[in-house]
Structures are given as structure tokens and as C-alpha cells.
């Protein structure tokens, strides 16, 4: 299929899947301009604030079940696979390199460009001061009580950690529990199935939430524009540019360099081979929905089914470097916006938490934004504390989601190609189009 045709399909898919959110955004801007936040429009703003806050609460509602079930089945499925010993170590290594590079690029750019500074004027100084004190106290505590912090990560009562919303102790407990589960053999199957059901249900709920994204984005945008004028887009343009620049560095520099250094896979041939899948990723903003096409594109080019069927599905759930980039930039943006001092320790913590949070994301639209709550929570904040900033992030969220999903899918393809090359699981004649792929596998 020609590149023009592919672009048209991607565009149509983008409009079909995301049109309602963009309409919400446009209506929000219109209402914000027509009804500026003044005393005459108090009623309108009471309703808009209610809708916007309800949307944020609903998002928070699914974080715990999503994170717990994703980790549980992610680890349990890895343990199940016999291919783990053959491809597992390399897969882990490449995914780690890619994700660590992603958060390093993202935090470096965010500290350099300082996107949050241009939006700082939108924040009430009383709220900023409160949050600054809050984080400074949390950081000072962490600094002087390193052992206690480590101790607190081990939950004495996992249920209390769940009900207090302490995400890192919960993740530690669930990971240990999942590793134990996959070592216990067949008896664990029913429980793993329950978590698979919970995961499927949370995916469904998230899908529904994305339908609510239209009124949610409408209300949040109207409130922002109504309070601060259309200038808010100027205020967040630096944030969007930072995310896009980090995604571009990952796509155009990091992936090609990795392919060059660790394999003999030609970058352009690989990217051209999967371009159809990348277009669909852009249009749907969902790596899971794109997965069947990603597998087909790779297999068509002679990458063995053994590698594709093991690495790509795991990648579509665990490897989300585009999402990690978004989350790192978004949290640093919020911190800068609220005047929170970004010490090297805090930046490291944010980057590390973005790796954890992104790997708990489901490959569907919007989960990257949802699990930002996990990072904020771990550094002593929450989306409610930062309602104005969080609302701003939502104005351009869907477009950024479409772009980061392309990165998520590409990195899965790159790791698959690297492993296939290293393990002699790629037929270069098929890859270069000189023989039919069936003969290759
Ligand atoms: N939409 C992304 C994906 O499917 C996940 C996210 O960052 O929201 O890969």
C-alpha cells in the first residue's frame, strides 16, 4: 500500500476514533471564550467544575485494579512461557535500555526547556506554597530516613496499603505474589484467570472512560479557557513541544542507533515494513488494537513466529517507552508549574516511577494519563492537589496519545527485530523481499 493511502487511512481512523474528543476540545474553547469565569457565570462554572472533577475521579477509580491486574497477569504470563529462557534475558535487556534512554531524554529535555515555567502564572500562589512545602517535607523526610523509606516499601499489611492508595508497596507485594503464583503450577491457574477477568473488565471500563473523555475534556478545557483565556494553549505549547521532541529523538535517533549497534537489521526497511501498523497505532492510539497487524507486518518480513508471538504481545503490555516519556515530562511540567524544587533526587524518582507506571499501562487510549496518578501519589501529591495543571494536560492529551502510541509500537518492533537478528530467527531474503515469507519461517 502506498504511503499516501496509508496516511489517508491513518487520518480517517484518527477522525473516527478520536473525533468526539476533538469536538469536546473545540466546544470547550468556544464555551470558555463565550462565558469567561465571572460572577455572572458562577452556575455554569459550578457545573463545569463538577463534570471536570468527576472525570478526574473516575480516572483515579480504575488505577488500582488496572495496576494490580496488569502486573499480576504480566508476570504470571512471562513465567508460563517456555521461551522465557531463550529470549527473556535479551528482551529484558533491550526493553530496559530503551525505557531508561526514553526517561533520560524526557527528563533532560524537560529540565532544559522548562515547559512548566511558562504556565506557572496560572496557579494561585497559596496552592503553590502549600504544595512546595508538602513536597519539600516529603523529600527531607526521604533524605533523613532512607532506611525507614525502604522499610515502608515492604507492606506489613498489603490490604492497608491498598486502601491507603500506597502504590509502590502495593506493586512490590503484587509482584512478589505473582512470581510465587507462576511457580506453583496448575493450581494457580484459577486465580490468574480471575486477574485476567479483572484486567479485561478494567480495560472495558477504561474504554468507557474514554467515551466520557469528550465531556471531560470539554469541561476541563472550558474551565481553563474561561479562567485564563485562550492563552492557556500558549502556556502548554512548550509542554507539548517537549513531549514531541523527546518522542522524535526516540524514534529518529535512539531506535536506529540501537538497531545499528546491536544488529544488522536495516532501519529503513524495518520501518517501511511496519509502516501500516504504525499508521493504525496513530489512528487508534492503542497498541493492543494494533498488535495483530504488528505481528503480521513482522512475520511477512521473515521474522519468525516464535519471536513475534512471544516478544510483541509482552511488549504491547510491558514496554511503553512513549508513555514513559509523556509521564516524565508531564510530572516535571506540573512540578515546575507549581514551583516545586526539582532536586536531582526528585527527578530520578520521577523517572524511575515513570518506568514503573508506564509498564503497568494497558495498550489502550488514555491509560498513560491515568497512571500518572501513581507517580504523583508516590511523591506525596495527587491529581486533586494539582487540578488546574492536570486539567491543562488533558487539553492536548489525545493528540499526544496518538503520537506516543506510535513510539510504543515501534519500540516493540525494534526489540523484536533485535532479538530475531541476534538469535538467527530472521530470514534476510524474506526481509529484503527476495523470497516469500512463508519459506522463511
Ligand atoms: N495509548 C497508549 C498505547 O496504547 C497507552 C497510553 O500511553 O495511554 O500504547
Short mmCIF file of C-alpha atoms and ligand atoms in Angstrom, two decimals:
data_model
loop_
_atom_site.label_atom_id
_atom_site.label_comp_id
_atom_site.label_asym_id
_atom_site.label_seq_id
_atom_site.Cartn_x
_atom_site.Cartn_y
_atom_site.Cartn_z
CA UNK A 1 0.00 0.00 0.00
CA UNK A 2 1.38 3.42 -0.98
CA UNK A 3 2.36 5.94 1.67
CA UNK A 4 -0.41 8.34 0.58
CA UNK A 5 -3.04 5.68 1.03
CA UNK A 6 -1.62 4.77 4.44
CA UNK A 7 -1.70 8.39 5.56
CA UNK A 8 -5.32 8.74 4.46
CA UNK A 9 -6.27 5.57 6.36
CA UNK A 10 -4.45 6.80 9.46
CA UNK A 11 -6.22 10.13 9.25
CA UNK A 12 -9.64 8.55 8.77
CA UNK A 13 -9.03 6.18 11.66
CA UNK A 14 -7.87 9.10 13.78
CA UNK A 15 -11.02 11.08 13.00
CA UNK A 16 -13.30 8.07 13.54
CA UNK A 17 -11.80 7.08 16.91
CA UNK A 18 -10.89 10.47 18.31
CA UNK A 19 -13.27 12.90 16.62
CA UNK A 20 -15.58 13.17 19.65
CA UNK A 21 -12.68 14.22 21.89
CA UNK A 22 -11.52 16.89 19.47
CA UNK A 23 -15.11 18.15 19.26
CA UNK A 24 -15.15 18.29 23.10
CA UNK A 25 -11.93 20.31 22.95
CA UNK A 26 -13.30 22.78 20.38
CA UNK A 27 -16.61 23.22 22.22
CA UNK A 28 -14.70 23.72 25.47
CA UNK A 29 -12.66 26.52 23.88
CA UNK A 30 -15.84 28.12 22.50
CA UNK A 31 -17.69 27.99 25.86
CA UNK A 32 -14.60 29.27 27.70
CA UNK A 33 -14.42 32.27 25.34
CA UNK A 34 -18.19 32.98 25.35
CA UNK A 35 -18.59 32.59 29.10
CA UNK A 36 -15.47 33.85 30.86
CA UNK A 37 -15.29 32.88 34.52
CA UNK A 38 -17.02 35.87 36.11
CA UNK A 39 -19.69 36.24 38.83
CA UNK A 40 -22.48 36.15 36.22
CA UNK A 41 -21.43 32.71 35.10
CA UNK A 42 -20.98 31.10 38.53
CA UNK A 43 -23.66 28.49 37.81
CA UNK A 44 -22.08 27.46 34.51
CA UNK A 45 -18.74 27.05 36.24
CA UNK A 46 -20.20 25.07 39.12
CA UNK A 47 -21.46 22.56 36.58
CA UNK A 48 -18.25 22.58 34.53
CA UNK A 49 -16.12 22.10 37.65
CA UNK A 50 -18.34 19.25 38.74
CA UNK A 51 -18.06 17.47 35.37
CA UNK A 52 -14.30 18.01 35.16
CA UNK A 53 -13.67 16.82 38.73
CA UNK A 54 -15.97 13.82 38.25
CA UNK A 55 -13.95 12.86 35.16
CA UNK A 56 -10.68 13.03 37.13
CA UNK A 57 -12.21 10.98 39.98
CA UNK A 58 -13.43 8.31 37.55
CA UNK A 59 -9.94 8.10 36.10
CA UNK A 60 -8.46 7.64 39.57
CA UNK A 61 -11.04 4.97 40.30
CA UNK A 62 -9.56 2.46 37.85
CA UNK A 63 -5.89 2.96 38.74
CA UNK A 64 -5.68 0.31 41.49
CA UNK A 65 -7.48 -2.57 39.72
CA UNK A 66 -5.67 -1.76 36.48
CA UNK A 67 -2.21 -1.72 38.03
CA UNK A 68 -2.75 -4.78 40.22
CA UNK A 69 -4.25 -6.97 37.48
CA UNK A 70 -1.75 -5.82 34.82
CA UNK A 71 1.24 -6.70 36.99
CA UNK A 72 -0.30 -9.96 38.10
CA UNK A 73 -1.00 -11.31 34.62
CA UNK A 74 2.11 -9.74 33.07
CA UNK A 75 4.41 -11.60 35.47
CA UNK A 76 2.31 -14.77 35.50
CA UNK A 77 2.36 -14.97 31.69
CA UNK A 78 6.10 -14.49 31.48
CA UNK A 79 6.57 -17.32 33.99
CA UNK A 80 4.30 -19.55 31.95
CA UNK A 81 6.31 -19.26 28.80
CA UNK A 82 8.92 -21.85 27.87
CA UNK A 83 10.52 -19.29 25.58
CA UNK A 84 11.43 -17.19 28.60
CA UNK A 85 14.84 -18.83 29.00
CA UNK A 86 15.62 -18.45 25.31
CA UNK A 87 14.56 -14.87 24.65
CA UNK A 88 13.70 -13.49 28.11
CA UNK A 89 17.08 -12.09 29.21
CA UNK A 90 17.69 -10.29 25.91
CA UNK A 91 14.16 -8.97 25.85
CA UNK A 92 14.52 -7.62 29.38
CA UNK A 93 17.89 -6.05 28.49
CA UNK A 94 16.66 -4.31 25.34
CA UNK A 95 13.42 -3.12 26.91
CA UNK A 96 15.40 -1.73 29.85
CA UNK A 97 17.87 0.11 27.59
CA UNK A 98 15.04 1.60 25.54
CA UNK A 99 12.96 2.72 28.52
CA UNK A 100 15.86 4.09 30.56
CA UNK A 101 17.00 6.06 27.50
CA UNK A 102 13.43 7.33 27.00
CA UNK A 103 13.07 8.70 30.54
CA UNK A 104 16.60 10.15 30.45
CA UNK A 105 15.87 12.00 27.21
CA UNK A 106 12.48 13.14 28.54
CA UNK A 107 13.77 14.40 31.89
CA UNK A 108 16.82 16.04 30.24
CA UNK A 109 14.63 17.92 27.75
CA UNK A 110 12.04 18.87 30.38
CA UNK A 111 14.78 20.32 32.62
CA UNK A 112 16.31 22.15 29.67
CA UNK A 113 13.14 23.57 28.09
CA UNK A 114 11.37 24.09 31.45
CA UNK A 115 7.85 23.88 29.95
CA UNK A 116 6.12 24.36 33.33
CA UNK A 117 7.61 27.78 33.98
CA UNK A 118 5.50 29.41 31.26
CA UNK A 119 2.33 28.06 32.87
CA UNK A 120 3.27 28.95 36.47
CA UNK A 121 1.27 32.19 36.32
CA UNK A 122 -1.97 30.19 36.18
CA UNK A 123 -1.53 28.87 39.69
CA UNK A 124 -2.81 30.52 42.79
CA UNK A 125 0.25 31.27 44.95
CA UNK A 126 -1.37 29.89 48.10
CA UNK A 127 -1.82 26.47 46.48
CA UNK A 128 1.72 26.56 45.08
CA UNK A 129 3.16 27.36 48.51
CA UNK A 130 1.21 24.55 50.14
CA UNK A 131 2.42 22.01 47.58
CA UNK A 132 6.01 23.23 47.71
CA UNK A 133 6.06 22.78 51.49
CA UNK A 134 4.41 19.41 51.12
CA UNK A 135 6.97 18.04 48.66
CA UNK A 136 9.91 19.68 50.45
CA UNK A 137 8.82 17.96 53.69
CA UNK A 138 8.39 14.64 51.88
CA UNK A 139 11.85 14.98 50.29
CA UNK A 140 13.52 15.99 53.57
CA UNK A 141 11.89 13.02 55.25
CA UNK A 142 13.12 10.72 52.47
CA UNK A 143 16.62 12.17 52.75
CA UNK A 144 16.92 11.67 56.51
CA UNK A 145 15.05 8.42 56.76
CA UNK A 146 16.35 6.34 53.87
CA UNK A 147 16.13 3.06 55.80
CA UNK A 148 12.67 3.86 57.07
CA UNK A 149 11.56 4.66 53.49
CA UNK A 150 12.86 1.32 52.28
CA UNK A 151 11.16 -0.34 55.23
CA UNK A 152 7.88 1.41 54.37
CA UNK A 153 8.04 -0.06 50.88
CA UNK A 154 7.53 -3.51 52.39
CA UNK A 155 3.85 -3.53 53.27
CA UNK A 156 3.17 -5.20 56.61
CA UNK A 157 -0.49 -5.22 55.68
CA UNK A 158 -1.00 -5.26 51.89
CA UNK A 159 -4.71 -4.53 52.27
CA UNK A 160 -3.99 -1.40 54.32
CA UNK A 161 -1.54 -0.32 51.59
CA UNK A 162 -4.28 -0.83 49.01
CA UNK A 163 -6.85 1.13 50.99
CA UNK A 164 -4.34 3.95 51.68
CA UNK A 165 -3.55 4.04 47.95
CA UNK A 166 0.19 3.49 48.61
CA UNK A 167 1.09 2.33 45.12
CA UNK A 168 4.75 1.30 45.41
CA UNK A 169 4.22 -1.06 48.41
CA UNK A 170 1.21 -2.46 46.56
CA UNK A 171 3.29 -3.05 43.42
CA UNK A 172 6.01 -4.76 45.47
CA UNK A 173 3.51 -7.06 47.15
CA UNK A 174 1.71 -7.89 43.90
CA UNK A 175 4.99 -8.60 42.06
CA UNK A 176 6.22 -10.99 44.76
CA UNK A 177 2.82 -12.66 44.87
CA UNK A 178 2.71 -13.01 41.06
CA UNK A 179 6.18 -14.57 40.90
CA UNK A 180 5.12 -17.04 43.60
CA UNK A 181 1.91 -17.78 41.70
CA UNK A 182 3.66 -18.70 38.50
CA UNK A 183 5.97 -21.03 40.41
CA UNK A 184 3.08 -23.00 41.89
CA UNK A 185 1.97 -24.58 38.61
CA UNK A 186 -1.57 -25.57 37.63
CA UNK A 187 -3.15 -24.79 41.00
CA UNK A 188 -2.52 -21.07 40.34
CA UNK A 189 -4.47 -21.09 37.08
CA UNK A 190 -7.93 -20.21 38.53
CA UNK A 191 -6.55 -17.19 40.40
CA UNK A 192 -4.61 -15.99 37.34
CA UNK A 193 -7.85 -16.33 35.35
CA UNK A 194 -9.60 -14.11 37.90
CA UNK A 195 -6.96 -11.43 37.42
CA UNK A 196 -7.27 -11.83 33.66
CA UNK A 197 -11.01 -11.17 34.05
CA UNK A 198 -10.35 -8.14 36.28
CA UNK A 199 -7.88 -6.83 33.71
CA UNK A 200 -10.34 -7.35 30.85
CA UNK A 201 -13.06 -5.57 32.85
CA UNK A 202 -10.78 -2.61 33.71
CA UNK A 203 -9.85 -2.35 30.03
CA UNK A 204 -13.56 -2.14 29.26
CA UNK A 205 -14.14 0.49 31.96
CA UNK A 206 -11.17 2.46 30.63
CA UNK A 207 -12.68 2.22 27.17
CA UNK A 208 -15.93 3.69 28.56
CA UNK A 209 -13.98 6.39 30.38
CA UNK A 210 -12.53 7.34 27.02
CA UNK A 211 -16.09 7.94 25.79
CA UNK A 212 -16.52 10.21 28.80
CA UNK A 213 -13.32 11.90 27.69
CA UNK A 214 -15.39 14.10 25.34
CA UNK A 215 -17.47 15.75 28.14
CA UNK A 216 -14.43 15.55 30.47
CA UNK A 217 -12.13 17.34 28.04
CA UNK A 218 -14.95 19.77 27.21
CA UNK A 219 -15.44 20.73 30.87
CA UNK A 220 -11.73 20.88 31.71
CA UNK A 221 -10.90 22.95 28.62
CA UNK A 222 -13.86 25.31 29.14
CA UNK A 223 -12.78 25.87 32.77
CA UNK A 224 -9.16 26.53 31.77
CA UNK A 225 -10.02 28.83 28.86
CA UNK A 226 -12.81 30.52 30.87
CA UNK A 227 -10.40 31.25 33.74
CA UNK A 228 -7.23 32.11 31.86
CA UNK A 229 -8.29 32.89 28.28
CA UNK A 230 -7.13 31.14 25.09
CA UNK A 231 -3.59 31.99 26.15
CA UNK A 232 -3.58 28.64 28.03
CA UNK A 233 -2.68 26.98 24.73
CA UNK A 234 0.35 29.17 24.58
CA UNK A 235 1.14 28.15 28.17
CA UNK A 236 1.07 24.46 27.37
CA UNK A 237 2.60 24.63 23.91
CA UNK A 238 6.07 24.21 25.41
CA UNK A 239 4.89 21.11 27.25
CA UNK A 240 3.54 19.59 24.01
CA UNK A 241 6.72 20.51 22.15
CA UNK A 242 8.88 18.91 24.83
CA UNK A 243 6.96 15.63 24.65
CA UNK A 244 7.01 15.65 20.83
CA UNK A 245 10.75 16.44 20.74
CA UNK A 246 11.51 13.57 23.16
CA UNK A 247 9.35 11.17 21.12
CA UNK A 248 11.09 12.30 17.92
CA UNK A 249 14.57 11.74 19.44
CA UNK A 250 13.49 8.27 20.50
CA UNK A 251 12.05 7.46 17.06
CA UNK A 252 14.65 9.01 14.77
CA UNK A 253 17.82 8.58 16.82
CA UNK A 254 17.56 6.04 19.64
CA UNK A 255 15.87 3.18 17.72
CA UNK A 256 18.10 3.48 14.62
CA UNK A 257 21.26 3.63 16.78
CA UNK A 258 20.18 0.53 18.74
CA UNK A 259 19.50 -1.38 15.51
CA UNK A 260 22.85 -0.32 14.09
CA UNK A 261 24.84 -1.19 17.22
CA UNK A 262 23.20 -4.48 18.19
CA UNK A 263 22.11 -5.97 14.83
CA UNK A 264 22.43 -5.86 11.08
CA UNK A 265 18.73 -5.04 10.58
CA UNK A 266 18.43 -2.12 8.11
CA UNK A 267 16.44 0.64 9.82
CA UNK A 268 14.55 1.98 6.80
CA UNK A 269 13.50 -1.45 5.56
CA UNK A 270 12.21 -2.30 9.04
CA UNK A 271 10.29 0.95 9.48
CA UNK A 272 8.83 0.66 5.97
CA UNK A 273 7.81 -2.95 6.65
CA UNK A 274 5.75 -1.95 9.69
CA UNK A 275 4.53 1.43 8.46
CA UNK A 276 0.98 0.13 8.09
CA UNK A 277 0.93 -0.89 11.76
CA UNK A 278 2.39 2.49 12.78
CA UNK A 279 -0.37 4.30 10.91
CA UNK A 280 -3.02 2.23 12.68
CA UNK A 281 -1.27 2.89 16.02
CA UNK A 282 -1.52 6.61 15.29
CA UNK A 283 -5.19 6.41 14.31
CA UNK A 284 -6.38 4.20 17.17
CA UNK A 285 -4.00 5.35 19.95
CA UNK A 286 -3.98 1.71 21.04
CA UNK A 287 -1.01 -0.66 20.92
CA UNK A 288 -3.28 -3.58 21.82
CA UNK A 289 -5.62 -2.89 18.90
CA UNK A 290 -2.60 -2.62 16.61
CA UNK A 291 -0.98 -5.84 17.88
CA UNK A 292 -2.40 -8.29 15.28
CA UNK A 293 -1.25 -6.03 12.46
CA UNK A 294 2.16 -5.52 14.07
CA UNK A 295 2.64 -9.30 14.25
CA UNK A 296 1.51 -9.75 10.62
CA UNK A 297 3.82 -6.99 9.34
CA UNK A 298 6.84 -8.51 11.14
CA UNK A 299 6.12 -12.08 10.11
CA UNK A 300 5.57 -11.03 6.48
CA UNK A 301 9.15 -9.80 6.52
CA UNK A 302 10.62 -13.11 7.68
CA UNK A 303 10.83 -12.52 11.44
CA UNK A 304 10.00 -15.91 12.94
CA UNK A 305 6.62 -16.52 14.51
CA UNK A 306 8.39 -17.82 17.66
CA UNK A 307 9.93 -14.42 18.32
CA UNK A 308 6.94 -12.37 17.16
CA UNK A 309 4.38 -14.25 19.20
CA UNK A 310 6.50 -14.07 22.35
CA UNK A 311 8.04 -10.60 22.24
CA UNK A 312 5.31 -8.48 20.63
CA UNK A 313 2.39 -9.33 22.99
CA UNK A 314 4.61 -8.85 26.04
CA UNK A 315 5.93 -5.62 24.59
CA UNK A 316 2.41 -4.35 23.93
CA UNK A 317 1.68 -4.68 27.65
CA UNK A 318 5.02 -4.05 29.38
CA UNK A 319 7.12 -1.90 27.09
CA UNK A 320 5.69 1.62 26.82
CA UNK A 321 8.56 3.98 26.34
CA UNK A 322 6.44 6.59 24.56
CA UNK A 323 4.16 6.58 27.58
CA UNK A 324 7.16 6.81 29.95
CA UNK A 325 8.26 9.92 28.03
CA UNK A 326 4.84 11.52 28.39
CA UNK A 327 4.66 10.75 32.11
CA UNK A 328 8.16 12.04 32.88
CA UNK A 329 7.58 15.32 31.01
CA UNK A 330 4.05 15.73 32.42
CA UNK A 331 5.11 15.31 36.06
CA UNK A 332 8.15 17.59 35.65
CA UNK A 333 5.86 20.12 33.91
CA UNK A 334 3.45 20.01 36.87
CA UNK A 335 6.29 20.33 39.38
CA UNK A 336 7.71 23.36 37.55
CA UNK A 337 4.25 24.88 37.20
CA UNK A 338 3.65 24.65 40.95
CA UNK A 339 7.13 25.93 41.77
CA UNK A 340 8.30 22.65 43.33
CA UNK A 341 12.10 22.46 43.52
CA UNK A 342 13.30 19.68 41.25
CA UNK A 343 16.31 18.23 43.03
CA UNK A 344 18.33 15.55 41.18
CA UNK A 345 16.88 13.01 43.62
CA UNK A 346 13.31 14.04 42.82
CA UNK A 347 13.98 13.88 39.05
CA UNK A 348 15.48 10.40 39.45
CA UNK A 349 12.47 9.34 41.48
CA UNK A 350 10.07 10.69 38.83
CA UNK A 351 11.98 8.92 36.02
CA UNK A 352 12.05 5.63 37.91
CA UNK A 353 8.36 5.89 38.76
CA UNK A 354 7.54 6.67 35.12
CA UNK A 355 9.20 3.39 34.12
CA UNK A 356 7.08 1.51 36.68
CA UNK A 357 3.87 3.41 35.88
CA UNK A 358 4.23 3.08 32.11
CA UNK A 359 4.77 -0.66 32.30
CA UNK A 360 1.51 -1.02 34.22
CA UNK A 361 -0.41 0.67 31.38
CA UNK A 362 -2.81 -1.23 29.18
CA UNK A 363 -2.29 -0.70 25.46
CA UNK A 364 -5.45 1.35 25.03
CA UNK A 365 -6.09 5.09 24.73
CA UNK A 366 -5.56 7.21 27.78
CA UNK A 367 -4.05 4.79 30.30
CA UNK A 368 -0.76 6.69 30.27
CA UNK A 369 -2.55 9.72 31.63
CA UNK A 370 -4.46 7.65 34.17
CA UNK A 371 -1.35 6.09 35.72
CA UNK A 372 0.33 9.48 36.16
CA UNK A 373 -1.68 9.41 39.41
CA UNK A 374 0.65 6.61 40.56
CA UNK A 375 3.73 8.85 40.17
CA UNK A 376 2.12 11.89 41.80
CA UNK A 377 0.92 9.77 44.66
CA UNK A 378 4.40 8.32 45.28
CA UNK A 379 5.93 11.81 45.60
CA UNK A 380 3.24 12.94 48.01
CA UNK A 381 0.90 14.66 45.53
CA UNK A 382 -2.28 13.80 43.71
CA UNK A 383 -4.27 14.99 40.68
CA UNK A 384 -6.74 16.73 43.02
CA UNK A 385 -3.90 18.79 44.54
CA UNK A 386 -2.99 19.88 41.04
CA UNK A 387 -6.43 20.16 39.48
CA UNK A 388 -5.60 23.16 37.28
CA UNK A 389 -2.37 21.65 35.95
CA UNK A 390 -3.93 18.24 35.42
CA UNK A 391 -6.81 19.82 33.53
CA UNK A 392 -4.33 21.58 31.25
CA UNK A 393 -2.64 18.29 30.39
CA UNK A 394 -5.97 16.97 29.17
CA UNK A 395 -6.47 19.65 26.55
CA UNK A 396 -3.90 18.13 24.18
CA UNK A 397 -3.93 14.62 25.61
CA UNK A 398 -5.49 12.71 22.71
CA UNK A 399 -3.17 14.05 20.08
CA UNK A 400 -0.14 13.27 22.25
CA UNK A 401 -1.57 9.81 22.93
CA UNK A 402 -1.70 9.11 19.18
CA UNK A 403 1.96 10.08 18.82
CA UNK A 404 3.25 8.20 21.86
CA UNK A 405 1.41 5.05 20.79
CA UNK A 406 3.41 5.10 17.54
CA UNK A 407 6.57 5.14 19.68
CA UNK A 408 5.27 2.32 21.89
CA UNK A 409 4.58 0.09 18.89
CA UNK A 410 7.85 0.97 17.15
CA UNK A 411 9.93 0.08 20.17
CA UNK A 412 8.20 -3.32 20.38
CA UNK A 413 9.06 -3.89 16.72
CA UNK A 414 12.67 -2.76 17.23
CA UNK A 415 13.19 -5.13 20.18
CA UNK A 416 11.59 -7.97 18.20
CA UNK A 417 13.92 -7.33 15.26
CA UNK A 418 16.97 -7.12 17.55
CA UNK A 419 16.18 -10.44 19.22
CA UNK A 420 15.32 -12.11 15.90
CA UNK A 421 18.64 -10.93 14.44
CA UNK A 422 20.68 -11.99 17.48
CA UNK A 423 19.03 -15.41 17.65
CA UNK A 424 19.08 -16.13 13.90
CA UNK A 425 15.31 -16.01 13.80
CA UNK A 426 15.08 -13.68 10.84
CA UNK A 427 15.26 -14.63 7.19
CA UNK A 428 17.01 -11.77 5.46
CA UNK A 429 15.90 -12.90 2.00
CA UNK A 430 12.29 -12.52 3.08
CA UNK A 431 13.17 -9.35 4.97
CA UNK A 432 14.61 -7.78 1.86
CA UNK A 433 11.68 -9.03 -0.21
CA UNK A 434 13.58 -11.53 -2.39
CA UNK A 435 11.61 -14.63 -1.23
CA UNK A 436 8.12 -15.19 0.14
CA UNK A 437 7.88 -15.04 3.94
CA UNK A 438 6.27 -18.50 4.29
CA UNK A 439 9.56 -20.05 3.19
CA UNK A 440 11.32 -18.01 5.79
CA UNK A 441 9.71 -19.46 8.88
N1 LIG B 1 -2.38 4.66 24.26
C1 LIG B 1 -1.12 4.06 24.65
C2 LIG B 1 -0.94 2.73 23.98
O1 LIG B 1 -1.89 2.09 23.65
C3 LIG B 1 -1.07 3.90 26.16
C4 LIG B 1 -1.08 5.27 26.80
O2 LIG B 1 0.01 5.85 26.94
O3 LIG B 1 -2.13 5.79 27.14
O4 LIG B 1 0.18 2.30 23.77
#
